[in-house]
mmCIF file of C-alpha atoms in Angstrom:
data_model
loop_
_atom_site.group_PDB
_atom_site.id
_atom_site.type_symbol
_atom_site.label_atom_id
_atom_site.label_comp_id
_atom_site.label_asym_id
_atom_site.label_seq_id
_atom_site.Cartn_x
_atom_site.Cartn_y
_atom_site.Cartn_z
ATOM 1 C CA UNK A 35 -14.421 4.107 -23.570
ATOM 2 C CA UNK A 36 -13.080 5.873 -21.204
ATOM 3 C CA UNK A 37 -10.123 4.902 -18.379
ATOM 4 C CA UNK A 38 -10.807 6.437 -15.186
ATOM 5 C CA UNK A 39 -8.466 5.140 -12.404
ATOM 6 C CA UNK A 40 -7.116 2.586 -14.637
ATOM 7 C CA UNK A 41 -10.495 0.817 -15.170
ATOM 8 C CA UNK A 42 -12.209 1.433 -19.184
ATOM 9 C CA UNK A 43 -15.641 2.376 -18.560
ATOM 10 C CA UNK A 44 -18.335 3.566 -20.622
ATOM 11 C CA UNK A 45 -17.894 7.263 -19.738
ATOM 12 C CA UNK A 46 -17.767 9.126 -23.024
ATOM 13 C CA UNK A 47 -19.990 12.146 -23.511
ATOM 14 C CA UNK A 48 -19.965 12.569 -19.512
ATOM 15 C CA UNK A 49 -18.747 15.394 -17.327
ATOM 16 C CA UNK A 50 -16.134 15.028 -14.572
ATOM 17 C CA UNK A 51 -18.718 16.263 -12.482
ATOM 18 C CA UNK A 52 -20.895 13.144 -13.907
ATOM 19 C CA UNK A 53 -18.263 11.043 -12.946
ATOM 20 C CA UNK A 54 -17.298 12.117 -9.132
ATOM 21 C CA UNK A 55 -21.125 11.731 -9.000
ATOM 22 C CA UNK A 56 -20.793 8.195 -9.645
ATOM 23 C CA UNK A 57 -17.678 7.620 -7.362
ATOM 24 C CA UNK A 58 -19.824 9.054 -4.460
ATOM 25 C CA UNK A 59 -17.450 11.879 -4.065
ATOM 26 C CA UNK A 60 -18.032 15.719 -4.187
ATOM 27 C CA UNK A 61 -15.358 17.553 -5.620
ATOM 28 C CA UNK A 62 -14.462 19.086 -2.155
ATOM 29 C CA UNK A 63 -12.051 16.213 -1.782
ATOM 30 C CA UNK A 64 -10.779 15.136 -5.142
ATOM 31 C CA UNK A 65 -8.065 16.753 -7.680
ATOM 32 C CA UNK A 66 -8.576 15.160 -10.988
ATOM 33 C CA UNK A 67 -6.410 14.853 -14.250
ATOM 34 C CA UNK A 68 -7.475 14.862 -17.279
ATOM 35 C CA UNK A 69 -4.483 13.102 -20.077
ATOM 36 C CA UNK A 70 -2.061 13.958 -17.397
ATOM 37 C CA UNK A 71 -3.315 17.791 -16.919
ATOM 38 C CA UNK A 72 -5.010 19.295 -13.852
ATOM 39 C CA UNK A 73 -8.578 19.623 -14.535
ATOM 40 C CA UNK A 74 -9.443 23.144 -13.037
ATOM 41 C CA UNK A 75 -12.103 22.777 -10.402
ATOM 42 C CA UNK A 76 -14.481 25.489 -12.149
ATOM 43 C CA UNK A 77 -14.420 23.431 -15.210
ATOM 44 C CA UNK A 78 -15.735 19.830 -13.836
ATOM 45 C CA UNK A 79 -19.278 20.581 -15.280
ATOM 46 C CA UNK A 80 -17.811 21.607 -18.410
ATOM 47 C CA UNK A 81 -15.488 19.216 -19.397
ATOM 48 C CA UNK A 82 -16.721 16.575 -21.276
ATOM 49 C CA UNK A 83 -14.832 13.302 -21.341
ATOM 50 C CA UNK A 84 -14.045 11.861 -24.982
ATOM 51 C CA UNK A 85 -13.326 8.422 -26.097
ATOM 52 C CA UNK A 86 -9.746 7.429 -25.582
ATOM 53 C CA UNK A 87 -9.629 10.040 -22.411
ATOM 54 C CA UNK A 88 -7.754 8.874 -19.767
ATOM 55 C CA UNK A 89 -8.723 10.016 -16.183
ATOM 56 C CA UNK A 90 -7.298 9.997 -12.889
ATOM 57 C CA UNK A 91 -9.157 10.854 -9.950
ATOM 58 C CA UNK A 92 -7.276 11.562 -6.825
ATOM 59 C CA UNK A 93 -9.374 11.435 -3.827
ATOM 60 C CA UNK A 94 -7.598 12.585 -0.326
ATOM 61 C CA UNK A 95 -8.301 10.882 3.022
ATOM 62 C CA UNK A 96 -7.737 12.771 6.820
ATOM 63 C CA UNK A 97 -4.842 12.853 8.478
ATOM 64 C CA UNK A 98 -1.237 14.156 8.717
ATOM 65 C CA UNK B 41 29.516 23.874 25.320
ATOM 66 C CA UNK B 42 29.121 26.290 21.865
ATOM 67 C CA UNK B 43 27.789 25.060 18.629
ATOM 68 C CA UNK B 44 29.840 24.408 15.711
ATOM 69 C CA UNK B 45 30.382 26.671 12.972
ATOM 70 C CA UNK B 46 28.537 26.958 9.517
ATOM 71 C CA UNK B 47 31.626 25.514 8.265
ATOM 72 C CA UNK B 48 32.076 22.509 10.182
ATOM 73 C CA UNK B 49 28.574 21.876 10.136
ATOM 74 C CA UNK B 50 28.938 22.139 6.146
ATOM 75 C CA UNK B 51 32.044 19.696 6.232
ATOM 76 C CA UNK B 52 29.939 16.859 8.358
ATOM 77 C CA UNK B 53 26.885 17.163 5.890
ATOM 78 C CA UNK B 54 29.151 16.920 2.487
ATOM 79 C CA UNK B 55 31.138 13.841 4.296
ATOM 80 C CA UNK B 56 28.135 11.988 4.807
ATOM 81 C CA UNK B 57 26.029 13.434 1.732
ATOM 82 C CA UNK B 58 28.837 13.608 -0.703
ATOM 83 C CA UNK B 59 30.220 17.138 -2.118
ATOM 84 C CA UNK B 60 27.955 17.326 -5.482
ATOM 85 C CA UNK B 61 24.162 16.206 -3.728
ATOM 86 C CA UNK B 62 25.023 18.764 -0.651
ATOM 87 C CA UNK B 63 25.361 21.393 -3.060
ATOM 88 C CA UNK B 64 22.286 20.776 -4.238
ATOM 89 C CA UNK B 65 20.349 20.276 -1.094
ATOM 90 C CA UNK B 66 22.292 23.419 0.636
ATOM 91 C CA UNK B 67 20.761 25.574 -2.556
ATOM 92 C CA UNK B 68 17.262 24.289 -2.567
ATOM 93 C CA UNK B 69 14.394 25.393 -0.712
ATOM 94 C CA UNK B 70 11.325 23.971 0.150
ATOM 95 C CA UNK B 71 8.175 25.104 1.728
ATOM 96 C CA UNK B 72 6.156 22.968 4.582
ATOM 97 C CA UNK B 73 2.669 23.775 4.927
ATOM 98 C CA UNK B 74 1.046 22.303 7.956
ATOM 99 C CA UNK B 75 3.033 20.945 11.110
ATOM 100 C CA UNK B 76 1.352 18.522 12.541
ATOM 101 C CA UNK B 77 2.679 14.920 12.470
ATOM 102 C CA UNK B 78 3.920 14.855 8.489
ATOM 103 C CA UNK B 79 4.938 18.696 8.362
ATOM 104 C CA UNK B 80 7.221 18.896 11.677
ATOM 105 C CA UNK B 81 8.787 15.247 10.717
ATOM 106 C CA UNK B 82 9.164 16.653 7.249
ATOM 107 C CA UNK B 83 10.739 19.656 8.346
ATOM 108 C CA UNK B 84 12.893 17.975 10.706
ATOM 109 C CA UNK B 85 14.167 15.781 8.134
ATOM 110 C CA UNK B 86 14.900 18.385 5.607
ATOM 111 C CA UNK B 87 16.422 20.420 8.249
ATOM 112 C CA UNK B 88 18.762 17.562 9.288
ATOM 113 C CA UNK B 89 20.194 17.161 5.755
ATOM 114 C CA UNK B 90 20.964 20.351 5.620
ATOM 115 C CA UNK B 91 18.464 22.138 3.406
ATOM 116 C CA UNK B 92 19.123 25.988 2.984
ATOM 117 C CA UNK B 93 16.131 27.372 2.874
ATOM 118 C CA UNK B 94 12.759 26.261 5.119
ATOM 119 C CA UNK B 95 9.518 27.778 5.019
ATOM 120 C CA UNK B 96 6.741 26.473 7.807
ATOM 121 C CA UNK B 97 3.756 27.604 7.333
ATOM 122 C CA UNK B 98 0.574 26.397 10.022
ATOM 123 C CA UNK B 99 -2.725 28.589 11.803
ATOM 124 C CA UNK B 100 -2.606 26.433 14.952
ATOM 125 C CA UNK B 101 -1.277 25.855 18.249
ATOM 126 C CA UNK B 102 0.828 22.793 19.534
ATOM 127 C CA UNK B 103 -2.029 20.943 21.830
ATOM 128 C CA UNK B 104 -1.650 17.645 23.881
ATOM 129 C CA UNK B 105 -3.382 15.444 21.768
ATOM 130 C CA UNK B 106 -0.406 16.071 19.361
ATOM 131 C CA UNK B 107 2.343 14.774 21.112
ATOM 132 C CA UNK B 108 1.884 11.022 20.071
ATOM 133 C CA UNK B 109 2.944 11.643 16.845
ATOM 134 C CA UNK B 110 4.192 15.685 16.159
ATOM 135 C CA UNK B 111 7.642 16.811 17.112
ATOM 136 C CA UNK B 112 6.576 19.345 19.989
ATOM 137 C CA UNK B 113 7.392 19.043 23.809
ATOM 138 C CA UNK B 114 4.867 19.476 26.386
ATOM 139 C CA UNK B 115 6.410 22.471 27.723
ATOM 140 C CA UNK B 116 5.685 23.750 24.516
ATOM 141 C CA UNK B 117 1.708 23.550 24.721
ATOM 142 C CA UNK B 118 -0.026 26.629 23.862
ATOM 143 C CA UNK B 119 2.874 27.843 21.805
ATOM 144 C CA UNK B 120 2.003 28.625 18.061
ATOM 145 C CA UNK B 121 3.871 25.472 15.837
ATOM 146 C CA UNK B 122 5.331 27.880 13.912
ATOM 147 C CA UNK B 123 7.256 29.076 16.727
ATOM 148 C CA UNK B 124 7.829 26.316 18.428
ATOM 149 C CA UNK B 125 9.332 24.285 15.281
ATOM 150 C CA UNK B 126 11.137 27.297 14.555
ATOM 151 C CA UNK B 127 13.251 26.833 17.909
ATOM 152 C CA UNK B 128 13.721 22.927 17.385
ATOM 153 C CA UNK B 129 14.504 23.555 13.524
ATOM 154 C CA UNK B 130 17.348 26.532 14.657
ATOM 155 C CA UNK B 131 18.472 23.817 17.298
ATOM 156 C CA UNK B 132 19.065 21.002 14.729
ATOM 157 C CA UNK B 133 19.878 23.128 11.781
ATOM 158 C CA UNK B 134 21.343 26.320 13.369
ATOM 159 C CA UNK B 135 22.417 27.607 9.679
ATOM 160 C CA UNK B 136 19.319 27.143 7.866
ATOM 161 C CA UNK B 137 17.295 30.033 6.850
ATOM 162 C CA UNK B 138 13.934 29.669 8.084
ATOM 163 C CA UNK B 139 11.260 31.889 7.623
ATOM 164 C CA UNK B 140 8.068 31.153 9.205
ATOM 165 C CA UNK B 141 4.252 32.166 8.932
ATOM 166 C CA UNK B 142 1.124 31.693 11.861
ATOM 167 C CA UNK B 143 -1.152 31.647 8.862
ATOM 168 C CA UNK B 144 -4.135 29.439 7.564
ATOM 169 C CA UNK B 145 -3.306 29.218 3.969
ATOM 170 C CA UNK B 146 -6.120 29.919 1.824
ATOM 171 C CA UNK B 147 -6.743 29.681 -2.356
ATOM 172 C CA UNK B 148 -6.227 33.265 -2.245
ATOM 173 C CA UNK B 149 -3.219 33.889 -0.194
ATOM 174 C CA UNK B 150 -1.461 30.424 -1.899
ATOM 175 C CA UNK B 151 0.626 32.212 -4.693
ATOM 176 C CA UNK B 152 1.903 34.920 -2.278
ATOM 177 C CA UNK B 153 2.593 32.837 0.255
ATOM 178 C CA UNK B 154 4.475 30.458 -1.402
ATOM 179 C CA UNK B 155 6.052 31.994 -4.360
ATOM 180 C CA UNK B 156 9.743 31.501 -3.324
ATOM 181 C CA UNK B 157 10.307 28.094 -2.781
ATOM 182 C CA UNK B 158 10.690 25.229 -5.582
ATOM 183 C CA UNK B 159 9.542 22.562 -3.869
ATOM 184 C CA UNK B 160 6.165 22.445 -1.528
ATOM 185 C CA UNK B 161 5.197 20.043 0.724
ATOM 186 C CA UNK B 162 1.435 19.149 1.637
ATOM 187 C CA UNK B 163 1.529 18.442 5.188
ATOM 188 C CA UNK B 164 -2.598 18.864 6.065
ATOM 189 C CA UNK B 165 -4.872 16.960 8.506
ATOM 190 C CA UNK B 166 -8.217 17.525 6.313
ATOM 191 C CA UNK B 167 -8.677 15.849 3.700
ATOM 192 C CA UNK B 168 -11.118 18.982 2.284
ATOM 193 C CA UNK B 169 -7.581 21.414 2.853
ATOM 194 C CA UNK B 170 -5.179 18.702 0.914
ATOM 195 C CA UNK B 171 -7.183 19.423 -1.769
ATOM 196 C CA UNK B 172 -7.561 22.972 -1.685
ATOM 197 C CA UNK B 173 -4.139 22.996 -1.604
ATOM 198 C CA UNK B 174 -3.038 20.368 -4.682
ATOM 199 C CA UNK B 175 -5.981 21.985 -6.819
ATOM 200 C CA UNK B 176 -4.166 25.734 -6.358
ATOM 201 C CA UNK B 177 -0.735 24.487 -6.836
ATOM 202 C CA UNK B 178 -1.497 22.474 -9.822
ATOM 203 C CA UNK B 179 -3.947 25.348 -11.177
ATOM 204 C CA UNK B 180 -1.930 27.914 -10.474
ATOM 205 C CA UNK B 181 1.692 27.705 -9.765
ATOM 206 C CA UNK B 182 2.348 24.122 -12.632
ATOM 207 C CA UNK B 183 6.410 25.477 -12.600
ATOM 208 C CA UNK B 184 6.276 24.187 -8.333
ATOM 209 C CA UNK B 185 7.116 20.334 -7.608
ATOM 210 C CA UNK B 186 4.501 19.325 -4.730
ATOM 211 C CA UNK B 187 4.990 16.337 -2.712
ATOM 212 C CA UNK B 188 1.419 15.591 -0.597
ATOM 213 C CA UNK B 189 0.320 12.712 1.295
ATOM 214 C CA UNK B 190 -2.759 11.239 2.094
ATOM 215 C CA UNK B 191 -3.461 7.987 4.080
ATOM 216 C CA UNK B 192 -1.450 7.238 6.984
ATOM 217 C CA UNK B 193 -4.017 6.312 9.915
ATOM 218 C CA UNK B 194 -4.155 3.722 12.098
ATOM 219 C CA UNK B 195 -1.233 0.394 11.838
ATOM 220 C CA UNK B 196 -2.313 -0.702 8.820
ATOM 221 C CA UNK B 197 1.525 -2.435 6.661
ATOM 222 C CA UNK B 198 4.392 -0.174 6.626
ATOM 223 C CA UNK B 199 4.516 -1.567 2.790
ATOM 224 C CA UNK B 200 1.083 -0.145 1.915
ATOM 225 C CA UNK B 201 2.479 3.351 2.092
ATOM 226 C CA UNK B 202 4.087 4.148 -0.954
ATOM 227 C CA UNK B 203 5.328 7.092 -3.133
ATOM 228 C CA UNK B 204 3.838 7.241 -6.666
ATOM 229 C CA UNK B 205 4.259 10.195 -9.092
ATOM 230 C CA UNK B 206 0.524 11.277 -10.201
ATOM 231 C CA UNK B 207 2.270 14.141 -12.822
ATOM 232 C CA UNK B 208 5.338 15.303 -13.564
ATOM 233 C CA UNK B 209 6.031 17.452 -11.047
ATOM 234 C CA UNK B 210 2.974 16.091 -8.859
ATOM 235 C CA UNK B 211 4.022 13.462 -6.039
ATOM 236 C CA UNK B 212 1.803 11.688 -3.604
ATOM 237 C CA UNK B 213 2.544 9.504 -0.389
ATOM 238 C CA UNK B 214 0.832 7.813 1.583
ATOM 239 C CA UNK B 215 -1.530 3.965 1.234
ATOM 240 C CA UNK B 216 -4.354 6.488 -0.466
ATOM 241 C CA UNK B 217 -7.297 4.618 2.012
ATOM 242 C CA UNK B 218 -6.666 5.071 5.708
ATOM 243 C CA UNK B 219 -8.898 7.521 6.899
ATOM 244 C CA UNK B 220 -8.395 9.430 10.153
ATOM 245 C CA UNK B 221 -12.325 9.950 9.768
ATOM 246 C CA UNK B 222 -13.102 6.274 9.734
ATOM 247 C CA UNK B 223 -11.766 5.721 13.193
ATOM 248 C CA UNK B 224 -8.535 5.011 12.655
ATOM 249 C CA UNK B 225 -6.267 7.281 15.057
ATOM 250 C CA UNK B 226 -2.770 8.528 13.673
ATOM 251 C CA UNK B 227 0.235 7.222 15.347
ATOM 252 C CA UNK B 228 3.697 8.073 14.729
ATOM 253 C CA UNK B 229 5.306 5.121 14.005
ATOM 254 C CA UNK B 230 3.008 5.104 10.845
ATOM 255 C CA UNK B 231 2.667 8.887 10.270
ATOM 256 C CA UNK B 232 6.713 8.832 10.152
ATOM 257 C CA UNK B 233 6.877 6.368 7.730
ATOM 258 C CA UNK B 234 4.674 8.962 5.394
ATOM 259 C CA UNK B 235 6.696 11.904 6.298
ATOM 260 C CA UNK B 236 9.240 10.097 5.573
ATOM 261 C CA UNK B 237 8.303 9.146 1.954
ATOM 262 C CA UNK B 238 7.311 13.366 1.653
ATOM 263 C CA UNK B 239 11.077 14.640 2.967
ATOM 264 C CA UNK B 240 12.991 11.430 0.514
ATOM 265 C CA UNK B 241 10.731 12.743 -2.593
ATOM 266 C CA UNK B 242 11.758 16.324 -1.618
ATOM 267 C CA UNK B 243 15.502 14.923 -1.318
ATOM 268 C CA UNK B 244 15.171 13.394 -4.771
ATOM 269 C CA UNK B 245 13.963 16.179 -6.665
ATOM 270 C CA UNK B 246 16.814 18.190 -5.276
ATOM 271 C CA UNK B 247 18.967 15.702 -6.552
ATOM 272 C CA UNK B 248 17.377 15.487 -9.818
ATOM 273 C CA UNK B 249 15.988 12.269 -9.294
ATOM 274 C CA UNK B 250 12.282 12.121 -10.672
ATOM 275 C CA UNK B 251 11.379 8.751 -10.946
ATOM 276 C CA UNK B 252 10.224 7.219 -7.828
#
């Protein structure tokens, strides 16, 4: 299991790109930490989420 | 009548501030990027505690639809922001060093741009660019505290906008939902209260203060 915005979901073995797929989000729009680190964008595809991973995804709205 | 001098301006800030935390806020420097509604009230904030250094940093021009919420004057339209929040930043703060840039800031220019100060401030309209901007910061340049905010539109509860700290040196204001691109227009009642949260997390990292 996997806790992605503070919900455990059955995400192990998928890629933050998997993920932002299933949020509805493109990366365009998103930062996203991995255990606390910055996962680079260039790596989404490539990093695989493991069992115990702990994911925040930060998606940014308009305005300022 | 003629302004007061860096030392009585100094002596008014440490009376109301305290000695030790003007010290530290006269010594710090922050960077602003975008000055629209958060990044001029963010600036202006900073400015009025007496921050040494300030670096504003935006492409565009001060327009009318900005004056319900951005701290420009319509006799200012057509100016660059830059320049324009230069001269209301030297008027508040006449002993602050400002440096200032017309420039859209882009993944490549980031780490020139703003090498020099320890503190930046996300201040964007797009939601696309707040990104950009986060991402290169936190890829690139992890030794920089970054304040950004994100949701401030429409008159949603002054109590929905909050500051939580996403990393360690990662802070982000703002309810997280209200979308300019749902509708929602920005008004600066609202878009204060964000800016607000931005230039009191600035304050408190200054101070040394980290929790929020």
């Amino acid at each position: 299991m996997v806790k992605i915005n503070g919900e455990m979901l059955d995400k192990a073995g998928c890629s933050v790109t998997d993920i932002l797929a299933d949020m509805g989000t493109s990366g365009q729009r998103v930062a996203v930490e991995l255990n606390e680190s910055i996962v680079p964008k260039a790596e989404y595809s490539s990093t695989i989420l493991k069992d115990g991973d702990t994911v925040e995804v930060v998606r940014f709205v308009g305005g300022g | 009548m003629s302004i007061p001098s860096r030392e009585e301006m100094y002596a008014a800030l440490e009376e109301r501030h305290g000695k030790e935390l003007q010290k530290k806020i006269s010594a710090a420097s922050a960077a602003v990027c975008g000055l629209g509604g958060l990044g001029s009230n963010i600036a202006i904030a900073l400015a009025r505690a007496g921050i040494g250094r300030l670096h504003i940093l935006d492409f565009d021009k001060v327009d009318i639809s900005n004056l319900n919420r951005q701290q420009y004057f319509p006799e200012q339209l057509g100016m660059y922001k830059s320049d324009a929040l230069c001269d209301t930043l030297r008027r508040i703060a006449p002993y602050c060093e400002i440096r200032k840039d017309c420039v859209r800031l882009t993944e490549e220019n980031i780490p020139e741009l703003l090498g020099n100060e320890d503190i930046i401030c996300e201040a964007f309209d797009k939601a696309e660019h707040k990104a950009m901007l986060v991402n290169c910061i936190l890829e690139r340049m992890p030794e920089k505290y970054l304040v950004a905010g994100s949701g401030m539109a429409g008159i949603g509860p002054s109590n929905a906008i909050t500051t939580k700290r996403m990393m360690k040196r990662f802070y982000l204001c703002g309810d997280g939902t209200s979308d300019v691109d749902d509708g929602m227009g920005l008004v600066a009642s609202r878009v204060l209260i964000c800016a607000a949260h931005q230039a009191n997390a600035v304050i408190r990292i200054i101070a040394g203060e980290f929790d929020v």
